mmCIF file of C-alpha atoms in Angstrom:
data_model
loop_
_atom_site.group_PDB
_atom_site.id
_atom_site.type_symbol
_atom_site.label_atom_id
_atom_site.label_comp_id
_atom_site.label_asym_id
_atom_site.label_seq_id
_atom_site.Cartn_x
_atom_site.Cartn_y
_atom_site.Cartn_z
ATOM 1 C CA MET A 230 3.220 1.277 1.851
ATOM 2 C CA VAL A 231 0.153 0.286 -0.170
ATOM 3 C CA SER A 232 -3.631 0.387 0.654
ATOM 4 C CA CYS A 233 -4.840 -3.204 0.501
ATOM 5 C CA ARG A 234 -8.122 -5.039 0.332
ATOM 6 C CA HIS A 235 -8.967 -7.599 3.005
ATOM 7 C CA PRO A 236 -8.018 -11.119 1.921
ATOM 8 C CA GLN A 237 -10.674 -13.731 1.333
ATOM 9 C CA PRO A 238 -10.926 -16.725 3.672
ATOM 10 C CA ALA A 239 -8.201 -19.221 2.827
ATOM 11 C CA ASP A 240 -6.530 -22.322 4.239
ATOM 12 C CA ASP A 241 -3.380 -20.355 5.066
ATOM 13 C CA TYR A 242 -3.729 -20.617 8.835
ATOM 14 C CA GLY A 243 -4.202 -23.610 11.071
ATOM 15 C CA VAL A 244 -4.277 -24.780 14.655
ATOM 16 C CA GLY A 245 -1.900 -22.696 16.755
ATOM 17 C CA TYR A 246 -2.129 -19.597 14.539
ATOM 18 C CA ASN A 247 -2.278 -16.311 16.487
ATOM 19 C CA PHE A 248 -4.704 -13.471 15.786
ATOM 20 C CA LEU A 249 -5.489 -10.094 17.325
ATOM 21 C CA VAL A 250 -9.129 -9.053 17.583
ATOM 22 C CA ALA A 251 -9.728 -5.945 15.458
ATOM 23 C CA ALA A 252 -13.538 -5.761 15.738
ATOM 24 C CA ASP A 253 -15.215 -4.167 18.718
ATOM 25 C CA THR A 254 -16.618 -7.534 19.860
ATOM 26 C CA LEU A 255 -16.702 -11.111 18.577
ATOM 27 C CA ALA A 256 -19.390 -13.356 20.052
ATOM 28 C CA LEU A 257 -18.398 -16.990 20.505
ATOM 29 C CA GLN A 258 -20.540 -20.092 20.770
ATOM 30 C CA GLU A 259 -19.415 -22.119 23.735
ATOM 31 C CA ASP A 260 -20.693 -25.528 22.556
ATOM 32 C CA MET A 261 -19.223 -27.230 19.521
ATOM 33 C CA PRO A 262 -21.604 -27.015 16.511
ATOM 34 C CA MET A 263 -22.821 -30.430 15.358
ATOM 35 C CA HIS A 264 -24.157 -30.409 11.807
ATOM 36 C CA LEU A 265 -27.438 -28.451 11.868
ATOM 37 C CA LEU A 266 -27.741 -28.552 15.632
ATOM 38 C CA ILE A 267 -26.232 -25.122 16.019
ATOM 39 C CA ALA A 268 -26.899 -23.383 19.292
ATOM 40 C CA PRO A 269 -29.215 -20.371 18.973
ATOM 41 C CA GLU A 270 -27.853 -16.896 19.181
ATOM 42 C CA SER A 271 -29.184 -16.428 22.667
ATOM 43 C CA GLN A 272 -26.748 -19.032 23.954
ATOM 44 C CA ASP A 273 -23.684 -16.995 22.961
ATOM 45 C CA SER A 274 -22.160 -16.456 26.384
ATOM 46 C CA LEU A 275 -18.527 -15.692 25.497
ATOM 47 C CA CYS A 276 -17.038 -12.607 23.893
ATOM 48 C CA VAL A 277 -13.620 -11.349 22.928
ATOM 49 C CA VAL A 278 -13.021 -7.644 22.439
ATOM 50 C CA ARG A 279 -10.709 -5.414 20.442
ATOM 51 C CA GLY A 280 -7.044 -5.958 21.258
ATOM 52 C CA ASP A 281 -7.445 -9.465 22.669
ATOM 53 C CA ALA A 282 -4.857 -12.001 21.516
ATOM 54 C CA VAL A 283 -6.470 -15.292 20.478
ATOM 55 C CA VAL A 284 -5.167 -18.572 19.101
ATOM 56 C CA VAL A 285 -6.822 -21.049 16.750
ATOM 57 C CA ALA A 286 -7.584 -24.199 18.738
ATOM 58 C CA GLN A 287 -9.599 -26.234 16.212
ATOM 59 C CA LYS A 288 -11.272 -26.085 12.794
ATOM 60 C CA VAL A 289 -14.192 -28.192 11.585
ATOM 61 C CA SER A 290 -16.237 -28.302 8.388
ATOM 62 C CA ILE A 291 -20.023 -28.696 8.501
ATOM 63 C CA SER A 292 -21.331 -29.031 4.964
ATOM 64 C CA GLU A 293 -24.973 -28.670 6.042
ATOM 65 C CA ASP A 294 -24.385 -25.149 7.356
ATOM 66 C CA GLU A 295 -25.735 -22.828 4.660
ATOM 67 C CA ILE A 296 -24.209 -19.708 6.199
ATOM 68 C CA ASP A 297 -20.585 -20.828 6.423
ATOM 69 C CA SER A 298 -19.466 -24.441 6.361
ATOM 70 C CA VAL A 299 -16.241 -23.804 8.289
ATOM 71 C CA TRP A 300 -16.273 -23.251 12.052
ATOM 72 C CA VAL A 301 -13.207 -22.192 14.004
ATOM 73 C CA LYS A 302 -12.590 -22.562 17.727
ATOM 74 C CA ILE A 303 -10.467 -19.771 19.175
ATOM 75 C CA ALA A 304 -9.146 -19.320 22.684
ATOM 76 C CA ARG A 305 -8.139 -16.202 24.549
ATOM 77 C CA ASP A 306 -7.283 -18.043 27.756
ATOM 78 C CA GLN A 307 -8.205 -21.250 29.511
ATOM 79 C CA ASP A 308 -11.647 -19.947 30.486
ATOM 80 C CA THR A 309 -12.530 -18.075 27.272
ATOM 81 C CA GLN A 310 -12.827 -20.493 24.350
ATOM 82 C CA GLY A 311 -15.570 -20.742 21.763
ATOM 83 C CA TRP A 312 -16.673 -21.332 18.181
ATOM 84 C CA ILE A 313 -17.322 -18.831 15.387
ATOM 85 C CA HIS A 314 -17.877 -18.931 11.631
ATOM 86 C CA GLU A 315 -14.616 -18.565 9.690
ATOM 87 C CA GLY A 316 -15.907 -15.678 7.581
ATOM 88 C CA GLU A 317 -16.993 -13.721 10.639
ATOM 89 C CA LEU A 318 -13.703 -14.486 12.338
ATOM 90 C CA LEU A 319 -11.510 -13.274 9.476
ATOM 91 C CA GLU A 320 -13.489 -10.057 9.148
ATOM 92 C CA GLY A 321 -12.904 -9.246 12.813
ATOM 93 C CA VAL A 322 -9.301 -10.297 13.407
ATOM 94 C CA VAL A 323 -5.851 -9.592 12.046
ATOM 95 C CA PRO A 324 -2.822 -11.922 12.089
ATOM 96 C CA ASP A 325 -0.530 -11.187 15.024
ATOM 97 C CA GLU A 326 2.305 -10.036 12.753
ATOM 98 C CA PRO A 327 3.545 -6.420 12.374
ATOM 99 C CA ILE A 328 3.332 -6.494 8.563
ATOM 100 C CA SER A 329 -0.156 -8.013 8.586
ATOM 101 C CA ARG A 330 -1.332 -5.432 11.113
ATOM 102 C CA GLY A 331 0.010 -2.678 8.873
ATOM 103 C CA ILE A 332 -1.808 -4.137 5.867
ATOM 104 C CA PHE A 333 -5.044 -4.396 7.848
ATOM 105 C CA PHE A 334 -4.693 -0.801 9.059
ATOM 106 C CA LEU A 335 -4.069 0.547 5.561
ATOM 107 C CA SER A 336 -7.065 -1.385 4.201
ATOM 108 C CA CYS A 337 -9.537 0.453 6.432
ATOM 109 C CA PRO A 338 -12.071 2.248 4.173
ATOM 110 C CA ARG A 339 -12.217 5.215 6.546
ATOM 111 C CA LEU A 340 -8.440 5.579 6.340
ATOM 112 C CA ILE A 341 -8.537 5.492 2.534
ATOM 113 C CA LEU A 342 -11.268 8.163 2.505
ATOM 114 C CA ALA A 343 -9.274 10.315 4.931
ATOM 115 C CA ALA A 344 -6.163 9.898 2.753
ATOM 116 C CA VAL A 345 -8.083 11.035 -0.335
ATOM 117 C CA ILE A 346 -9.434 14.099 1.491
ATOM 118 C CA ALA A 347 -5.980 14.955 2.855
ATOM 119 C CA LEU A 348 -4.499 14.521 -0.626
ATOM 120 C CA LEU A 349 -7.049 16.917 -2.143
ATOM 121 C CA CYS A 350 -6.362 19.477 0.586
ATOM 122 C CA LEU A 351 -2.608 19.160 0.034
ATOM 123 C CA VAL A 352 -2.996 19.612 -3.724
ATOM 124 C CA ALA A 353 -5.181 22.684 -3.206
ATOM 125 C CA CYS A 354 -2.675 24.253 -0.791
ATOM 126 C CA LEU A 355 0.231 23.595 -3.137
ATOM 127 C CA ALA A 356 -1.672 24.983 -6.129
ATOM 128 C CA TRP A 357 -2.508 28.150 -4.177
ATOM 129 C CA GLN A 358 1.106 28.571 -3.077
ATOM 130 C CA MET A 359 2.484 27.977 -6.571
ATOM 131 C CA ARG A 360 0.238 30.649 -8.030
ATOM 132 C CA ARG A 361 2.057 33.203 -5.907
ATOM 133 C CA GLU A 362 5.524 32.072 -6.904
ATOM 134 C CA ARG A 363 6.977 29.540 -9.312
ATOM 135 C CA TYR A 364 8.043 26.253 -7.727
ATOM 136 C CA HIS A 365 9.308 22.981 -9.090
ATOM 137 C CA VAL A 366 6.816 20.116 -9.439
ATOM 138 C CA VAL A 367 7.533 16.583 -10.609
ATOM 139 C CA HIS A 368 6.553 16.008 -14.274
ATOM 140 C CA PHE A 369 5.700 19.704 -14.817
ATOM 141 C CA ASP A 370 8.716 21.762 -13.758
ATOM 142 C CA ASP A 371 10.949 18.974 -12.533
ATOM 143 C CA ILE A 372 14.425 19.116 -11.062
ATOM 144 C CA PRO A 373 17.325 17.850 -13.225
ATOM 145 C CA SER A 374 17.425 14.431 -11.600
ATOM 146 C CA PRO A 375 16.012 11.094 -12.783
ATOM 147 C CA TYR A 376 15.266 9.783 -9.282
ATOM 148 C CA PRO A 377 11.835 11.415 -8.704
ATOM 149 C CA LEU A 378 10.700 10.171 -12.121
ATOM 150 C CA ALA A 379 12.029 6.677 -11.404
ATOM 151 C CA LEU A 380 10.255 6.732 -8.023
ATOM 152 C CA CYS A 381 6.911 7.632 -9.643
ATOM 153 C CA VAL A 382 7.271 4.969 -12.337
ATOM 154 C CA CYS A 383 8.328 2.295 -9.829
ATOM 155 C CA LEU A 384 5.457 3.056 -7.468
ATOM 156 C CA SER A 385 2.962 3.018 -10.358
ATOM 157 C CA ALA A 386 4.319 -0.361 -11.437
ATOM 158 C CA SER A 387 3.946 -1.747 -7.908
ATOM 159 C CA ALA A 388 0.350 -0.469 -7.725
ATOM 160 C CA ALA A 389 -0.509 -2.061 -11.086
ATOM 161 C CA LEU A 390 1.147 -5.312 -10.000
ATOM 162 C CA TYR A 391 -0.781 -5.297 -6.714
ATOM 163 C CA ALA A 392 -4.057 -4.812 -8.602
ATOM 164 C CA SER A 393 -3.070 -7.683 -10.906
ATOM 165 C CA ILE A 394 -2.386 -10.004 -7.964
ATOM 166 C CA GLN A 395 -5.729 -9.098 -6.400
ATOM 167 C CA GLU A 396 -7.504 -9.733 -9.709
ATOM 168 C CA PHE A 397 -5.783 -12.847 -11.030
ATOM 169 C CA ALA A 398 -4.030 -14.486 -8.040
ATOM 170 C CA PRO A 399 -5.858 -13.561 -4.811
ATOM 171 C CA GLU A 400 -4.677 -16.759 -3.148
ATOM 172 C CA ALA A 401 -1.087 -15.527 -3.457
ATOM 173 C CA TRP A 402 -1.956 -12.315 -1.615
ATOM 174 C CA ALA A 403 -3.843 -14.275 1.060
ATOM 175 C CA PHE A 404 -0.721 -16.407 1.572
ATOM 176 C CA PHE A 405 1.425 -13.293 2.029
ATOM 177 C CA TYR A 406 -1.147 -11.733 4.371
ATOM 178 C CA PHE A 407 -1.093 -14.732 6.700
ATOM 179 C CA HIS A 408 2.667 -15.357 6.354
ATOM 180 C CA PRO A 409 4.286 -11.934 5.744
ATOM 181 C CA THR A 410 8.001 -11.464 5.213
ATOM 182 C CA LEU A 411 10.397 -8.720 4.137
ATOM 183 C CA ASN A 412 12.600 -11.193 2.253
ATOM 184 C CA PRO A 413 11.602 -11.541 -1.432
ATOM 185 C CA PHE A 414 13.624 -14.725 -1.864
ATOM 186 C CA GLY A 415 11.621 -17.909 -1.527
ATOM 187 C CA LEU A 416 8.286 -16.244 -2.324
ATOM 188 C CA PRO A 417 6.184 -16.976 -5.436
ATOM 189 C CA PRO A 418 7.377 -14.908 -8.437
ATOM 190 C CA LEU A 419 4.615 -12.275 -8.315
ATOM 191 C CA LEU A 420 5.003 -11.695 -4.591
ATOM 192 C CA ALA A 421 8.792 -11.638 -4.896
ATOM 193 C CA LEU A 422 8.532 -8.989 -7.611
ATOM 194 C CA LEU A 423 6.083 -6.906 -5.565
ATOM 195 C CA LEU A 424 8.297 -7.025 -2.482
ATOM 196 C CA SER A 425 11.396 -6.190 -4.556
ATOM 197 C CA LEU A 426 9.589 -3.152 -5.944
ATOM 198 C CA ALA A 427 8.731 -2.092 -2.393
ATOM 199 C CA TRP A 428 12.419 -2.180 -1.426
ATOM 200 C CA LEU A 429 13.329 -0.319 -4.623
ATOM 201 C CA ILE A 430 10.732 2.361 -3.824
ATOM 202 C CA LEU A 431 12.351 2.896 -0.423
ATOM 203 C CA VAL A 432 15.811 3.266 -1.998
ATOM 204 C CA LEU A 433 14.539 5.643 -4.697
ATOM 205 C CA PHE A 434 12.696 7.754 -2.128
ATOM 206 C CA CYS A 435 15.894 8.213 -0.103
ATOM 207 C CA ALA A 436 17.842 9.029 -3.272
ATOM 208 C CA SER A 437 15.154 11.524 -4.316
ATOM 209 C CA LEU A 438 15.348 13.316 -0.968
ATOM 210 C CA MET A 439 19.109 13.643 -1.331
ATOM 211 C CA GLU A 440 18.766 15.012 -4.884
ATOM 212 C CA ILE A 441 16.027 17.449 -3.833
ATOM 213 C CA SER A 442 18.192 18.875 -1.048
ATOM 214 C CA ARG A 443 21.106 19.167 -3.477
ATOM 215 C CA CYS A 444 19.188 20.878 -6.275
ATOM 216 C CA LEU A 445 16.812 23.197 -4.381
ATOM 217 C CA ARG A 446 16.853 25.672 -1.546
ATOM 218 C CA ALA A 447 15.179 24.708 1.726
ATOM 219 C CA ALA A 448 11.744 26.291 1.113
ATOM 220 C CA GLU A 449 11.560 25.011 -2.459
ATOM 221 C CA ALA A 450 12.758 21.570 -1.371
ATOM 222 C CA VAL A 451 9.930 21.277 1.188
ATOM 223 C CA LEU A 452 7.265 22.240 -1.346
ATOM 224 C CA TYR A 453 8.716 19.943 -3.991
ATOM 225 C CA THR A 454 8.786 17.035 -1.507
ATOM 226 C CA LEU A 455 5.159 17.643 -0.548
ATOM 227 C CA SER A 456 4.109 17.797 -4.183
ATOM 228 C CA LEU A 457 6.047 14.600 -4.888
ATOM 229 C CA ILE A 458 4.251 12.792 -2.042
ATOM 230 C CA ALA A 459 0.890 14.031 -3.367
ATOM 231 C CA VAL A 460 1.696 12.779 -6.878
ATOM 232 C CA LEU A 461 2.827 9.410 -5.497
ATOM 233 C CA ALA A 462 -0.382 9.035 -3.488
ATOM 234 C CA ALA A 463 -2.511 9.912 -6.511
ATOM 235 C CA LEU A 464 -0.637 7.477 -8.756
ATOM 236 C CA TYR A 465 -1.002 4.647 -6.266
ATOM 237 C CA LEU A 466 -4.720 5.232 -5.790
ATOM 238 C CA VAL A 467 -5.300 5.328 -9.545
ATOM 239 C CA PHE A 468 -3.310 2.238 -10.514
ATOM 240 C CA SER A 469 -4.296 0.119 -7.505
ATOM 241 C CA LEU A 470 -8.025 0.735 -7.879
ATOM 242 C CA LEU A 471 -8.396 0.552 -11.664
ATOM 243 C CA PRO A 472 -9.194 -2.856 -13.216
ATOM 244 C CA PRO A 473 -5.759 -3.842 -14.576
ATOM 245 C CA LEU A 474 -6.742 -5.583 -17.803
ATOM 246 C CA TYR A 475 -9.224 -3.021 -19.093
ATOM 247 C CA ALA A 476 -7.875 0.303 -17.853
ATOM 248 C CA GLY A 477 -4.842 -0.189 -15.615
ATOM 249 C CA TYR A 478 -2.360 -1.602 -18.117
ATOM 250 C CA PRO A 479 -3.119 0.809 -21.012
ATOM 251 C CA LEU A 480 -3.067 3.787 -18.665
ATOM 252 C CA PHE A 481 0.213 2.621 -17.089
ATOM 253 C CA VAL A 482 1.898 2.314 -20.493
ATOM 254 C CA ALA A 483 0.574 5.731 -21.539
ATOM 255 C CA TYR A 484 1.718 7.343 -18.278
ATOM 256 C CA VAL A 485 5.243 5.886 -18.405
ATOM 257 C CA THR A 486 5.638 6.860 -22.063
ATOM 258 C CA ALA A 487 4.466 10.444 -21.465
ATOM 259 C CA ALA A 488 6.562 10.852 -18.303
ATOM 260 C CA LEU A 489 9.755 9.600 -19.947
ATOM 261 C CA TRP A 490 9.183 11.685 -23.088
ATOM 262 C CA ARG A 491 8.587 14.849 -21.069
ATOM 263 C CA TYR A 492 11.635 14.273 -18.866
ATOM 264 C CA VAL A 493 13.951 13.670 -21.809
ATOM 265 C CA ARG A 494 12.629 16.662 -23.750
ATOM 266 C CA LYS A 495 12.172 19.155 -20.927
ATOM 267 C CA HIS A 496 13.955 18.253 -17.708
ATOM 268 C CA ARG A 497 17.009 16.125 -18.465
ATOM 269 C CA ALA A 498 20.250 17.809 -17.357
ATOM 270 C CA ARG A 499 22.598 18.285 -20.316
ATOM 271 C CA TYR A 500 25.253 20.414 -18.624
ATOM 272 C CA ALA A 501 27.093 20.774 -15.314
ATOM 273 C CA CYS A 502 28.023 24.004 -13.560
ATOM 274 C CA GLY A 503 31.721 24.771 -13.965
ATOM 275 C CA ASN A 504 31.882 26.252 -10.467
ATOM 276 C CA CYS A 505 29.908 23.915 -8.148
ATOM 277 C CA GLY A 506 29.174 20.935 -10.404
ATOM 278 C CA ALA A 507 25.389 21.227 -10.154
ATOM 279 C CA ARG A 508 23.529 19.736 -13.100
ATOM 280 C CA LEU A 509 21.862 22.237 -15.437
ATOM 281 C CA ARG A 510 19.164 21.804 -18.064
ATOM 282 C CA GLU A 511 20.497 24.772 -20.011
ATOM 283 C CA LEU A 512 23.429 27.155 -19.955
ATOM 284 C CA GLY A 513 23.165 30.348 -17.961
ATOM 285 C CA VAL A 514 23.098 31.307 -14.295
ATOM 286 C CA CYS A 515 23.491 28.355 -11.938
ATOM 287 C CA PRO A 516 20.528 28.310 -9.488
ATOM 288 C CA LYS A 517 22.762 26.853 -6.749
ATOM 289 C CA CYS A 518 25.832 29.098 -6.703
ATOM 290 C CA GLY A 519 24.925 31.919 -9.131
ATOM 291 C CA ALA A 520 27.860 31.334 -11.488
ATOM 292 C CA VAL A 521 27.333 32.142 -15.170
ATOM 293 C CA ASN A 522 27.924 29.148 -17.442
ATOM 294 C CA THR A 523 28.594 29.666 -21.139
ATOM 295 C CA LEU A 524 30.163 27.684 -23.936
#
């Protein structure tokens, strides 16, 4: 649900840990490295390719190695086993867990760039369509429901929290990357809070879809949903990429304050239709059933 940076090398995996090769090719050194007596590159005779499942067979530390002091032996099968620097290994593999694979996929720079381009195209199409006819948009001409606002605020909070974990507790994120779970209980407090927010985002998104279908006609509901997704994507990119201490936190407080103030002043439903029960911001013709509501 979030675009994530690759974790730094950490002691969160050991012998018997399973990886999937994500790089095109990883070259392995067949002989065990012994201090500075590292076999030259020309002796690399083993390779694993994208999609291969490998297991960690051994880890050793060679302090004299100026490139990377940790070497890892991985095995694809009985005949394909070899050594590789830990840093090179972690850049070219992903833990063999569905959640970790999703994190690795979302962290791809090309995917992030494609998402930004798609977001800009979506915003341009929506802006062109809304010039022809008035449509509801979250924060600007919102529907009389608090769920889209709560969804935006919750997702912004999760993005700011993710940026904070990356900045101040990267080892916690590395632990989650190597040992992912959908259960927030038993995790460190920051990770538990982040995972709880992820579940809350899912619930709020479902509630928002139900409210959108209840408040708007089909065509308007589709456009509003698309605009909501575009706003959510923009909010996540902004709050996950900004440095939290210097820009992220002040901007998050300012955004939440402005969003709540605008909703209370402009979009909060104060009345209910006497005919169908739909919530109304002001008295008059009900947009759902057409009944006239007066005092």
